[in-house]
PDB file of C-alpha atoms and ligand atoms in Angstrom:
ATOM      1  CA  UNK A 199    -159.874 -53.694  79.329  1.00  0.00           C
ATOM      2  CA  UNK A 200    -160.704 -57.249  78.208  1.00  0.00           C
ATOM      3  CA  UNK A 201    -162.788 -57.844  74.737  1.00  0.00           C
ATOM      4  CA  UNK A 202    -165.511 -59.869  76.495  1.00  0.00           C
ATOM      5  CA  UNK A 203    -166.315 -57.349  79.573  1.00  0.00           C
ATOM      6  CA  UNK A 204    -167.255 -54.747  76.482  1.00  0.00           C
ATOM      7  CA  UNK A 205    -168.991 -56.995  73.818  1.00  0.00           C
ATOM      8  CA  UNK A 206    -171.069 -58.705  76.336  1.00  0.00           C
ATOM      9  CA  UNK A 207    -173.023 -55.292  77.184  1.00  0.00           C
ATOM     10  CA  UNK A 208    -173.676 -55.028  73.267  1.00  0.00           C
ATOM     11  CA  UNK A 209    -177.512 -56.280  72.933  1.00  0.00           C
ATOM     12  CA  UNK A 210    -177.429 -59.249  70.170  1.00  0.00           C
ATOM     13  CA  UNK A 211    -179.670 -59.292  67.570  1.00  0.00           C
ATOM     14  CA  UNK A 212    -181.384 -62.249  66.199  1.00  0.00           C
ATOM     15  CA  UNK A 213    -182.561 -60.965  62.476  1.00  0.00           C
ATOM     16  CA  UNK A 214    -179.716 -62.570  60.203  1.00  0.00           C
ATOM     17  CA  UNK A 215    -178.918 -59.308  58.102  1.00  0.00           C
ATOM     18  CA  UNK A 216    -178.444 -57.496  61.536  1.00  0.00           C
ATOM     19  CA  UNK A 217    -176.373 -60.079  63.158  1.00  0.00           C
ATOM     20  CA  UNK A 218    -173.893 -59.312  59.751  1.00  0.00           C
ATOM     21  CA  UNK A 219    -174.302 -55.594  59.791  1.00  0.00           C
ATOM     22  CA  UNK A 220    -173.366 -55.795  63.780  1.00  0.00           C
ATOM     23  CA  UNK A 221    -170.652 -58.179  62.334  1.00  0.00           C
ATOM     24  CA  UNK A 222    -169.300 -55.278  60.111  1.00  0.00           C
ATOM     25  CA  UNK A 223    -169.384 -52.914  62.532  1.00  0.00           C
ATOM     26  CA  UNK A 224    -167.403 -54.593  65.121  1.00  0.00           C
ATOM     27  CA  UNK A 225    -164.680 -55.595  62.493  1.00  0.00           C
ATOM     28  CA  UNK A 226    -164.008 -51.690  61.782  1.00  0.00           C
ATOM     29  CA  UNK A 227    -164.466 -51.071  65.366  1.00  0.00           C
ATOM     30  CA  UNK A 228    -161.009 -53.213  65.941  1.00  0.00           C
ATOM     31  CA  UNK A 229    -159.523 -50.650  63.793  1.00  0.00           C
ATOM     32  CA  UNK A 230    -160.028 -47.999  66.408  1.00  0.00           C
ATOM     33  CA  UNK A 231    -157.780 -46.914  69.509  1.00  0.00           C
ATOM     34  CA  UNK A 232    -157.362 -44.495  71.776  1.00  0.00           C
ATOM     35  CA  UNK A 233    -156.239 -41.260  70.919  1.00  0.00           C
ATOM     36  CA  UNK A 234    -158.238 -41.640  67.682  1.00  0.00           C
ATOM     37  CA  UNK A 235    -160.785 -38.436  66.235  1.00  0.00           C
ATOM     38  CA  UNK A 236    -163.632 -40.354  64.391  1.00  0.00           C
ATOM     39  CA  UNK A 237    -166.318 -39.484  61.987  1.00  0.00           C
ATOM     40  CA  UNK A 238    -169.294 -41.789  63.369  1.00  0.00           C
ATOM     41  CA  UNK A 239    -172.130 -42.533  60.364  1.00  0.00           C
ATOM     42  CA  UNK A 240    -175.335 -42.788  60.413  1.00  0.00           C
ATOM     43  CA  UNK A 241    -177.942 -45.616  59.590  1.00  0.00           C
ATOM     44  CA  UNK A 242    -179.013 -48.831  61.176  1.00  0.00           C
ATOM     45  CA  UNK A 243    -175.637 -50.042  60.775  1.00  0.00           C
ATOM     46  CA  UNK A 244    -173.287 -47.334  61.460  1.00  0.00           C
ATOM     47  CA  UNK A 245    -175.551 -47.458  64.735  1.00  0.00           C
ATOM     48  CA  UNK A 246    -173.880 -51.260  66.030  1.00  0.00           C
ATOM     49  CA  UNK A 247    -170.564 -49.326  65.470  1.00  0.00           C
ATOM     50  CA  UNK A 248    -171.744 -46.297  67.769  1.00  0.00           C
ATOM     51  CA  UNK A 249    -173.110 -49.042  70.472  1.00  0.00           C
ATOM     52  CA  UNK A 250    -169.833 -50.844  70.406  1.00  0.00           C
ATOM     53  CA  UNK A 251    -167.967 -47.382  70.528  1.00  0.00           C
ATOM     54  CA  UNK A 252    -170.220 -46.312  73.726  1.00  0.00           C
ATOM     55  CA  UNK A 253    -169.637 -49.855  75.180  1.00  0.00           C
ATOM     56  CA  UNK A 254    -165.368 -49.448  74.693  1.00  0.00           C
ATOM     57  CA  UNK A 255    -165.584 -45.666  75.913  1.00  0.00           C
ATOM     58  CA  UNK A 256    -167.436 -46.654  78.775  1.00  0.00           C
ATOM     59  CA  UNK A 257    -164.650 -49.282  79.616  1.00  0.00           C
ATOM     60  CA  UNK A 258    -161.733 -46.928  79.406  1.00  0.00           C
ATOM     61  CA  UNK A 259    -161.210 -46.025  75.620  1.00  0.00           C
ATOM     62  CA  UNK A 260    -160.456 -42.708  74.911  1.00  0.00           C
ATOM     63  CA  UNK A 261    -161.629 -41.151  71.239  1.00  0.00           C
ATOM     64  CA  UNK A 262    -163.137 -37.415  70.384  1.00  0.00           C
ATOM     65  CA  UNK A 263    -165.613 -37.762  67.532  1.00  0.00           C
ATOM     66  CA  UNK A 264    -167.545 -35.923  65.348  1.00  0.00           C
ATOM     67  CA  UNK A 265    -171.450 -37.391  64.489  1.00  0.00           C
ATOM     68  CA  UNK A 266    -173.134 -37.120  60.868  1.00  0.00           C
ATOM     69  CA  UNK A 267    -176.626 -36.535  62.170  1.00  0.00           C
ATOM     70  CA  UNK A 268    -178.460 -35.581  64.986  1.00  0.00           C
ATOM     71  CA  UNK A 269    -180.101 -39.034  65.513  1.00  0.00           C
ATOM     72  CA  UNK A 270    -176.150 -39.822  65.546  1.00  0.00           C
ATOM     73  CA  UNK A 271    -175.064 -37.477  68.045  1.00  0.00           C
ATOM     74  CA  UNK A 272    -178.047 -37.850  70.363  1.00  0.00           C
ATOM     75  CA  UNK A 273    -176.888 -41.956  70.230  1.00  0.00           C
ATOM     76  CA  UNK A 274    -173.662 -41.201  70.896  1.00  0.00           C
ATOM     77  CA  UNK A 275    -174.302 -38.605  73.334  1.00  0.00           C
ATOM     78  CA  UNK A 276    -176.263 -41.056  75.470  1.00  0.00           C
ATOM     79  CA  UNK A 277    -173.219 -43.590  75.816  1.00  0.00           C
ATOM     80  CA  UNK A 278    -171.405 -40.507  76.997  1.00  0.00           C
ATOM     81  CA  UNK A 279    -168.937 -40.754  73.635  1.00  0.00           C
ATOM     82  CA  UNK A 280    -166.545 -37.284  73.598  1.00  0.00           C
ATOM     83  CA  UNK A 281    -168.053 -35.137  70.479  1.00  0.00           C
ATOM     84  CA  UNK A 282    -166.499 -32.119  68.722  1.00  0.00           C
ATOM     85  CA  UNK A 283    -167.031 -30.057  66.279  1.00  0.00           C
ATOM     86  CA  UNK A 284    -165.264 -30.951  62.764  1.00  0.00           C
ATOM     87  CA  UNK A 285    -164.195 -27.055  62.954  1.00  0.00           C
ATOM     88  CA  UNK A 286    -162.339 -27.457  65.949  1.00  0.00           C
ATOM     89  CA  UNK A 287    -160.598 -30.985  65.391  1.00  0.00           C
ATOM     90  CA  UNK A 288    -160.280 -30.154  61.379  1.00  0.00           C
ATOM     91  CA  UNK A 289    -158.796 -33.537  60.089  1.00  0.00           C
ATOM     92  CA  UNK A 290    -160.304 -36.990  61.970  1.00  0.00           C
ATOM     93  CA  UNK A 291    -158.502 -39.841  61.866  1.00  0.00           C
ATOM     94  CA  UNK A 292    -161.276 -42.123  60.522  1.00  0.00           C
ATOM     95  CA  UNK A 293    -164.570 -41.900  59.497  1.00  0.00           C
ATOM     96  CA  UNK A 294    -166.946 -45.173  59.668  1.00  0.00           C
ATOM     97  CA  UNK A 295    -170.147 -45.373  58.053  1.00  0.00           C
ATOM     98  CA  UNK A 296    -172.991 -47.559  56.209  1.00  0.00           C
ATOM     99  CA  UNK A 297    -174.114 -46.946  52.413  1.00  0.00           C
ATOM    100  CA  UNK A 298    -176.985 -47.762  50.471  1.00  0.00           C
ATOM    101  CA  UNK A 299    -174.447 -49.143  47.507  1.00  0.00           C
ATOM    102  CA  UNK A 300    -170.994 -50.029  46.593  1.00  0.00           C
ATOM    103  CA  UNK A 301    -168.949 -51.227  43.644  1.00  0.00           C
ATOM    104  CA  UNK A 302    -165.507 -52.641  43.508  1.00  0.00           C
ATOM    105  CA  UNK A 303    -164.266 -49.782  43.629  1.00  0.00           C
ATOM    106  CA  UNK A 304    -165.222 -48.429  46.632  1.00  0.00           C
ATOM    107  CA  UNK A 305    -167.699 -45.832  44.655  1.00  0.00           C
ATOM    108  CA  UNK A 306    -170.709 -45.545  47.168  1.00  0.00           C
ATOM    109  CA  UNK A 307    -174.406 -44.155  47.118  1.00  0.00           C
ATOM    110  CA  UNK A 308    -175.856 -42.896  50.357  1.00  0.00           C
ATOM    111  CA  UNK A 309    -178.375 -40.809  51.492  1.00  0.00           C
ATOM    112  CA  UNK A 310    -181.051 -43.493  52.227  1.00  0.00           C
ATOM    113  CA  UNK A 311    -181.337 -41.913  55.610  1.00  0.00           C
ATOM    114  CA  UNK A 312    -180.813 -38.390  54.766  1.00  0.00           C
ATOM    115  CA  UNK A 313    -177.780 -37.793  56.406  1.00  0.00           C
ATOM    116  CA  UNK A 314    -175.647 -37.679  53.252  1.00  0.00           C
ATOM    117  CA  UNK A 315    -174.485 -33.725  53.298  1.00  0.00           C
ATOM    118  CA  UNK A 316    -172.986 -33.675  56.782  1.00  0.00           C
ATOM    119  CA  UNK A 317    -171.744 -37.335  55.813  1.00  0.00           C
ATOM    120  CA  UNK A 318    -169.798 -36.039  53.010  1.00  0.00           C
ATOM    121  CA  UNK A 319    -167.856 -33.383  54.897  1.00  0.00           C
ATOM    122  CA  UNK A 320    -167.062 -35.635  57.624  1.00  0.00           C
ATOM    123  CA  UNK A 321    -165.808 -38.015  54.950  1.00  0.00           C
ATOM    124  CA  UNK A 322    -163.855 -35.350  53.119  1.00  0.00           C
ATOM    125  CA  UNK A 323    -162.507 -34.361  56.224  1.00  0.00           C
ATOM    126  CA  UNK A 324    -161.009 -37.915  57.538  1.00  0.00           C
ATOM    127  CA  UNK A 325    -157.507 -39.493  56.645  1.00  0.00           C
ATOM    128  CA  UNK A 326    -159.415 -42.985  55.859  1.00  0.00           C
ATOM    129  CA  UNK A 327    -162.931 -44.225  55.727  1.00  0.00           C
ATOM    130  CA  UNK A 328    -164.501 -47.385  56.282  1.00  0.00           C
ATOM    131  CA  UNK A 329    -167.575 -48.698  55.099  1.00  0.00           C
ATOM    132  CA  UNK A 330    -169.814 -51.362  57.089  1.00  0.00           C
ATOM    133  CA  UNK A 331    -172.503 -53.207  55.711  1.00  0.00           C
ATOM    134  CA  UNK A 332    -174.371 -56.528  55.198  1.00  0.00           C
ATOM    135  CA  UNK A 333    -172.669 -57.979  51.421  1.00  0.00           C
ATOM    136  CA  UNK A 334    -176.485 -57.182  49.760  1.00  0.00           C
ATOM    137  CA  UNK A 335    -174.782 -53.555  49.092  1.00  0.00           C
ATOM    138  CA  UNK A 336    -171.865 -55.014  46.737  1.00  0.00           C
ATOM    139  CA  UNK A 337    -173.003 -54.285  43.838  1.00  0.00           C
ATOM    140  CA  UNK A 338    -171.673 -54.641  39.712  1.00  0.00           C
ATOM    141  CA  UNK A 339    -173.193 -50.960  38.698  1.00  0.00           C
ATOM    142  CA  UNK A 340    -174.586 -48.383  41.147  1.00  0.00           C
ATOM    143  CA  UNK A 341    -178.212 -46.904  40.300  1.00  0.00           C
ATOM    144  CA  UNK A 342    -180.725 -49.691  41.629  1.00  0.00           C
ATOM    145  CA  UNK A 343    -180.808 -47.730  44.770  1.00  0.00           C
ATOM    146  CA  UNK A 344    -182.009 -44.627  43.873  1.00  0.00           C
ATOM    147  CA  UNK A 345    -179.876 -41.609  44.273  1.00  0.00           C
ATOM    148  CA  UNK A 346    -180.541 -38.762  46.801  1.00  0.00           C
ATOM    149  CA  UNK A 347    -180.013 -35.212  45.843  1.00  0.00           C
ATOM    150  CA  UNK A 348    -180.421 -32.691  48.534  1.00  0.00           C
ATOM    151  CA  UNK A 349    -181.797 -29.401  47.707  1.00  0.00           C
ATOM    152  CA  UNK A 350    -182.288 -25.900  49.142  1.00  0.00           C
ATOM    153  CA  UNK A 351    -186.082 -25.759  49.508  1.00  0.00           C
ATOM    154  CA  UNK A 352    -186.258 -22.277  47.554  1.00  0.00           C
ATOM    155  CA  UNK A 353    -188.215 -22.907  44.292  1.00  0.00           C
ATOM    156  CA  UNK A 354    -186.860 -26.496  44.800  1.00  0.00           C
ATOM    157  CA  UNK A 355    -189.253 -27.469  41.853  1.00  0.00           C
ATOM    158  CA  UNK A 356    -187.084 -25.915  39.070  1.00  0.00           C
ATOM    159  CA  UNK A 357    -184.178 -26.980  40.966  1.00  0.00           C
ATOM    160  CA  UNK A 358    -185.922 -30.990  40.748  1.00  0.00           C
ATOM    161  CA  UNK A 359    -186.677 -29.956  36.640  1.00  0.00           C
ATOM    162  CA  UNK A 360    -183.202 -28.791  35.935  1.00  0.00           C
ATOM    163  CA  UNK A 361    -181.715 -31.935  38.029  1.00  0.00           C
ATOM    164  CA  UNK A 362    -183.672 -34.205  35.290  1.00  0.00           C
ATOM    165  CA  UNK A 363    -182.399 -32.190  32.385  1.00  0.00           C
ATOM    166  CA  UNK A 364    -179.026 -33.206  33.907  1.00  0.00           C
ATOM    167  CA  UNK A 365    -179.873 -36.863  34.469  1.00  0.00           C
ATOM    168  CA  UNK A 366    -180.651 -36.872  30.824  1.00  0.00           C
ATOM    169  CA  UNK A 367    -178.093 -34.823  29.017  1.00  0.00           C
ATOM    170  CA  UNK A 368    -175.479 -37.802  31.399  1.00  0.00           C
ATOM    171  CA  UNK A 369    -177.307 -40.479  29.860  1.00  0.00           C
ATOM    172  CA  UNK A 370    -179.594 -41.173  32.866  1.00  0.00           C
ATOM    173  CA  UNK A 371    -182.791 -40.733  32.075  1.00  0.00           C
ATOM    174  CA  UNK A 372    -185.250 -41.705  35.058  1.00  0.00           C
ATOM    175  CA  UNK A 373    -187.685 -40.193  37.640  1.00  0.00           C
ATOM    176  CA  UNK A 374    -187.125 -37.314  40.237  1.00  0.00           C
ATOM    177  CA  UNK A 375    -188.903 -37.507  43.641  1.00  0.00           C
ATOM    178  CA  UNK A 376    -189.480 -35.618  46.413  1.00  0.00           C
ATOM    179  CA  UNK A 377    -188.490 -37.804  49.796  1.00  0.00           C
ATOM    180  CA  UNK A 378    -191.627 -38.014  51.820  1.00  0.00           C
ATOM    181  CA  UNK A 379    -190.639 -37.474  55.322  1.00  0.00           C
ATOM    182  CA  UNK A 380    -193.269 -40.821  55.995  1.00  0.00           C
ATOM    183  CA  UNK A 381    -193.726 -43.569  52.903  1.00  0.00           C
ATOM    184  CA  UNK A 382    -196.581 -42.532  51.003  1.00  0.00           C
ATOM    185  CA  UNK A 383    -197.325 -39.160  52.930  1.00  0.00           C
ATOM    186  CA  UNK A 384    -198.005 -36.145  51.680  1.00  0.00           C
ATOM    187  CA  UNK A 385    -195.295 -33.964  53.895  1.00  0.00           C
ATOM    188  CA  UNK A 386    -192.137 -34.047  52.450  1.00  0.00           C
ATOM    189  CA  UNK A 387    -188.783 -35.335  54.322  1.00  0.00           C
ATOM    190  CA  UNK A 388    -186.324 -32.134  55.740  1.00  0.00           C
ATOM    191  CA  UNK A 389    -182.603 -33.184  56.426  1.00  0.00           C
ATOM    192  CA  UNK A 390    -180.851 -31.962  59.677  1.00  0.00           C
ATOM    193  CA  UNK A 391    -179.161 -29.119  57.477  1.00  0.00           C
ATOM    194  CA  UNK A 392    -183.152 -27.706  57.027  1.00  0.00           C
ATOM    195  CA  UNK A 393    -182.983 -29.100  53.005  1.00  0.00           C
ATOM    196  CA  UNK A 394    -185.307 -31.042  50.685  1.00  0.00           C
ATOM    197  CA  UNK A 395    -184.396 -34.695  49.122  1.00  0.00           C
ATOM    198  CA  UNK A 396    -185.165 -35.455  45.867  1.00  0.00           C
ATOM    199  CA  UNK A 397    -184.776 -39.545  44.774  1.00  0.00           C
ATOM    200  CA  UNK A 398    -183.566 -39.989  41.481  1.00  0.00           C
ATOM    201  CA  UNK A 399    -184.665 -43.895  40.017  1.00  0.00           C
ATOM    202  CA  UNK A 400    -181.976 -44.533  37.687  1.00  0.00           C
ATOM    203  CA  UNK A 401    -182.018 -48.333  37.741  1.00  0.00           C
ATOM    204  CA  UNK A 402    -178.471 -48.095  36.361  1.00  0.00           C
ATOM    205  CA  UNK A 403    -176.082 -44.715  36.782  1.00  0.00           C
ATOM    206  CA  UNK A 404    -174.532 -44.179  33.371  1.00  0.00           C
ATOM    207  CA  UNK A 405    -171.378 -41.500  33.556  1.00  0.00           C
ATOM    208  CA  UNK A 406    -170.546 -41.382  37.156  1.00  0.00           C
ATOM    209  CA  UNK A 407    -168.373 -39.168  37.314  1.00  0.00           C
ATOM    210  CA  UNK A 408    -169.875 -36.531  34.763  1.00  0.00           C
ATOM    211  CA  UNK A 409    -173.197 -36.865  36.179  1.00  0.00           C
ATOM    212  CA  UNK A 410    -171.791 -36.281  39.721  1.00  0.00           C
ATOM    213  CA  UNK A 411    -170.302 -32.649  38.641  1.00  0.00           C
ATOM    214  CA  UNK A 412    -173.040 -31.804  36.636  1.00  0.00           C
ATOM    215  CA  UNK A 413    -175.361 -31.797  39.613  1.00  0.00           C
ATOM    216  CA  UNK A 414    -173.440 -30.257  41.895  1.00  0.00           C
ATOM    217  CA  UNK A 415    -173.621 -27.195  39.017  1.00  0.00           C
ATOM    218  CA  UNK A 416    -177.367 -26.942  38.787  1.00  0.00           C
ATOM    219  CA  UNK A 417    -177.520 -23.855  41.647  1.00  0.00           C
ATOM    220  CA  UNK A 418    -180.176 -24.986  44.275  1.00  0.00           C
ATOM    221  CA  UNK A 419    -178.120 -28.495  44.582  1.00  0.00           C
ATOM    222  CA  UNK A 420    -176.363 -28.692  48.048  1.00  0.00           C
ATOM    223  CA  UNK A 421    -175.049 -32.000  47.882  1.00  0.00           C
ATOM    224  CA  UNK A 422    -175.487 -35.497  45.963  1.00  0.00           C
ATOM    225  CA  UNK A 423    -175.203 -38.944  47.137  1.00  0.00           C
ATOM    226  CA  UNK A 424    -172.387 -40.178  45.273  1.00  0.00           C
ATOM    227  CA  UNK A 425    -169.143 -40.692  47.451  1.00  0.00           C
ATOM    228  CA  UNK A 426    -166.308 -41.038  44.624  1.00  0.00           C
ATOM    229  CA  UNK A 427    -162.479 -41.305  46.057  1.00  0.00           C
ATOM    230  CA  UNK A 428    -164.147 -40.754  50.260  1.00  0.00           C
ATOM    231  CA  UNK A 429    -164.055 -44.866  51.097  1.00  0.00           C
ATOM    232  CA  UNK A 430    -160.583 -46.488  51.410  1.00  0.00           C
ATOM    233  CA  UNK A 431    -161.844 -49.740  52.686  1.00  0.00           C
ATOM    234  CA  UNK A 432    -165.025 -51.749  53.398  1.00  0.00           C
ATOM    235  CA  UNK A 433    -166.098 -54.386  55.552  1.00  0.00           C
ATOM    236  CA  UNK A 434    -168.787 -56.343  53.753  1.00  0.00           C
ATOM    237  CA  UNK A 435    -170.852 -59.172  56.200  1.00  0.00           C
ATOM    238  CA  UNK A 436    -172.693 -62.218  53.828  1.00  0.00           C
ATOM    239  CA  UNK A 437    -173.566 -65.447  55.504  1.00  0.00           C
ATOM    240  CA  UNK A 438    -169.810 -67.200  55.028  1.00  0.00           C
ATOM    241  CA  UNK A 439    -168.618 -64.691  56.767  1.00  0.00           C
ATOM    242  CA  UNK A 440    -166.864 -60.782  56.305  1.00  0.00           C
ATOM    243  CA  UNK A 441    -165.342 -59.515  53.238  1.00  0.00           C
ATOM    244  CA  UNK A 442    -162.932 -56.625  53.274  1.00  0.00           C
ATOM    245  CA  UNK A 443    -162.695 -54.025  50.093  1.00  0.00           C
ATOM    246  CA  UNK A 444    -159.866 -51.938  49.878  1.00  0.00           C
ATOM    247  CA  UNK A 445    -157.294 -52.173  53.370  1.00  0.00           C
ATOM    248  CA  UNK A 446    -158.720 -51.513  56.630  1.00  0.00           C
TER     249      UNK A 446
HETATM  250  C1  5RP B 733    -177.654 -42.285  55.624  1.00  0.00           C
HETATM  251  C2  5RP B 733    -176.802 -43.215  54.870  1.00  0.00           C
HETATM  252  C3  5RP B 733    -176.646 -44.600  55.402  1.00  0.00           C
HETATM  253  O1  5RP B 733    -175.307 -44.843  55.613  1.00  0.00           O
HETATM  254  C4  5RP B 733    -177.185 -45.565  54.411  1.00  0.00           C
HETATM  255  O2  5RP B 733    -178.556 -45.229  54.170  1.00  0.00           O
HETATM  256  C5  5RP B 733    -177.093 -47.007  54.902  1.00  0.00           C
HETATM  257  O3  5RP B 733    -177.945 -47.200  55.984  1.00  0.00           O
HETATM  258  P1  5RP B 733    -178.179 -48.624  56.624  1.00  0.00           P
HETATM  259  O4  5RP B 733    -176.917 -48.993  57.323  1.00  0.00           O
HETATM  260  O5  5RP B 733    -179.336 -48.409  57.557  1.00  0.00           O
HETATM  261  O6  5RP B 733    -178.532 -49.575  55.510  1.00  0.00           O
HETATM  262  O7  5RP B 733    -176.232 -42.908  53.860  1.00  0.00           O
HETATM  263  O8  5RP B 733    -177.761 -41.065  54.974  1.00  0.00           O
END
């Protein structure tokens, strides 16, 4: 299988930020090989490392992978890429996705898209993780994105009032918001797993660790989107070039 029969199938885009994000994605894809189970992300860029994953498959490579979304799997299923279910496989061998935020130390925020409670037990599940994204996510303290909590949608109000009480007894006092499923419209954003989002603006998360146990307490929380200890390496594209956090 030569590099160029594979890459030159890959549409290129012309936007600077998603020639680097496509960048990213093919770096971690050189970490892949046959024989390999793989968590596959979701977002606009986890989606260049799905299209270069459909483009190897096609020319021979052989993986069995496990999607973090829907919009993920019906991608992958339409470049014919072998899926599982995490049950069945149990430990993958890598998991590569986006995030809305990093630090140094590979401390991540995601959710922007929704996906982040199937994302975090496909992470928890894989021996290594990589993250790909365009350098703008680097960041010195995590919070300017704001954080996604996903909910159960019974009497997800008091669930929202008791996840501000937490935000405030961690030092991270800010607003709560329900995701609208469209910006600005009045029906409210449901994740694959049937659950509500709530957007905390933080500016700045004070506590990480302490704040990410406390709301996984408050009963009606499913999942957060802070991913401490689940990335062992990123893959960070700026205009000089990539940048690699942690070892790929
Ligand atoms: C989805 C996520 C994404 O990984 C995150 O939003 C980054 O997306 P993009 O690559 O489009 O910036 O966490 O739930």
């Amino acid at each position: 299988m030569s590099d160029s029969n594979w890459q030159a199938r890959l549409l290129a885009p012309t936007d600077p930020v998603e020639v680097m994000k496509q960048k990213a994605a093919l770096r971690a894809l050189e970490q892949v090989s046959s024989g390999m189970k793989l968590g596959l992300g979701t977002g606009s860029t986890a989606r260049y490392f799905v299209d270069g994953l459909g483009a190897k498959v096609a020319d021979g490579l052989q993986v069995i992978c496990v999607p973090t979304s829907e919009a993920t799997r019906a991608q992958a299923e339409s470049l014919n890429i072998p899926l599982a279910e995490l049950g069945d496989l149990q430990r993958l061998d890598l998991t590569v996705d986006g995030a809305d935020e990093m630090d140094a130390q590979l401390r991540l925020v995601k959710g922007g898209g929704g996906a982040l409670l199937r994302e975090k037990i496909v992470a928890a599940a894989s021996d290594a993780m990589i993250v790909i994204a365009d350098d703008s996510k680097l960041v010195e303290n995590l919070g300017a994105f704001a954080l996604p909590v996903e909910v159960n949608m019974f009497a997800h109000q008091a669930t929202a009032q008791a996840i501000a009480d937490v935000l405030r007894q961690t030092g991270n006092a800010g607003e709560v918001s329900l995701r609208a499923a469209l910006p600005g419209g009045a029906e409210a954003f449901v994740t694959d797993g049937g659950h509500y989002i709530y957007d905390c603006h933080l500016r700045q998360i004070n506590n990480i660790e302490q704040l990410a146990a406390a709301l996984l307490a408050v009963p009606g929380v499913v999942e957060h989107g802070l991913f401490l200890g689940y990335a062992t390496a990123a893959v960070l594209a700026g205009s000089d070039g990539l940048q690699e956090v942690g070892k790929l």
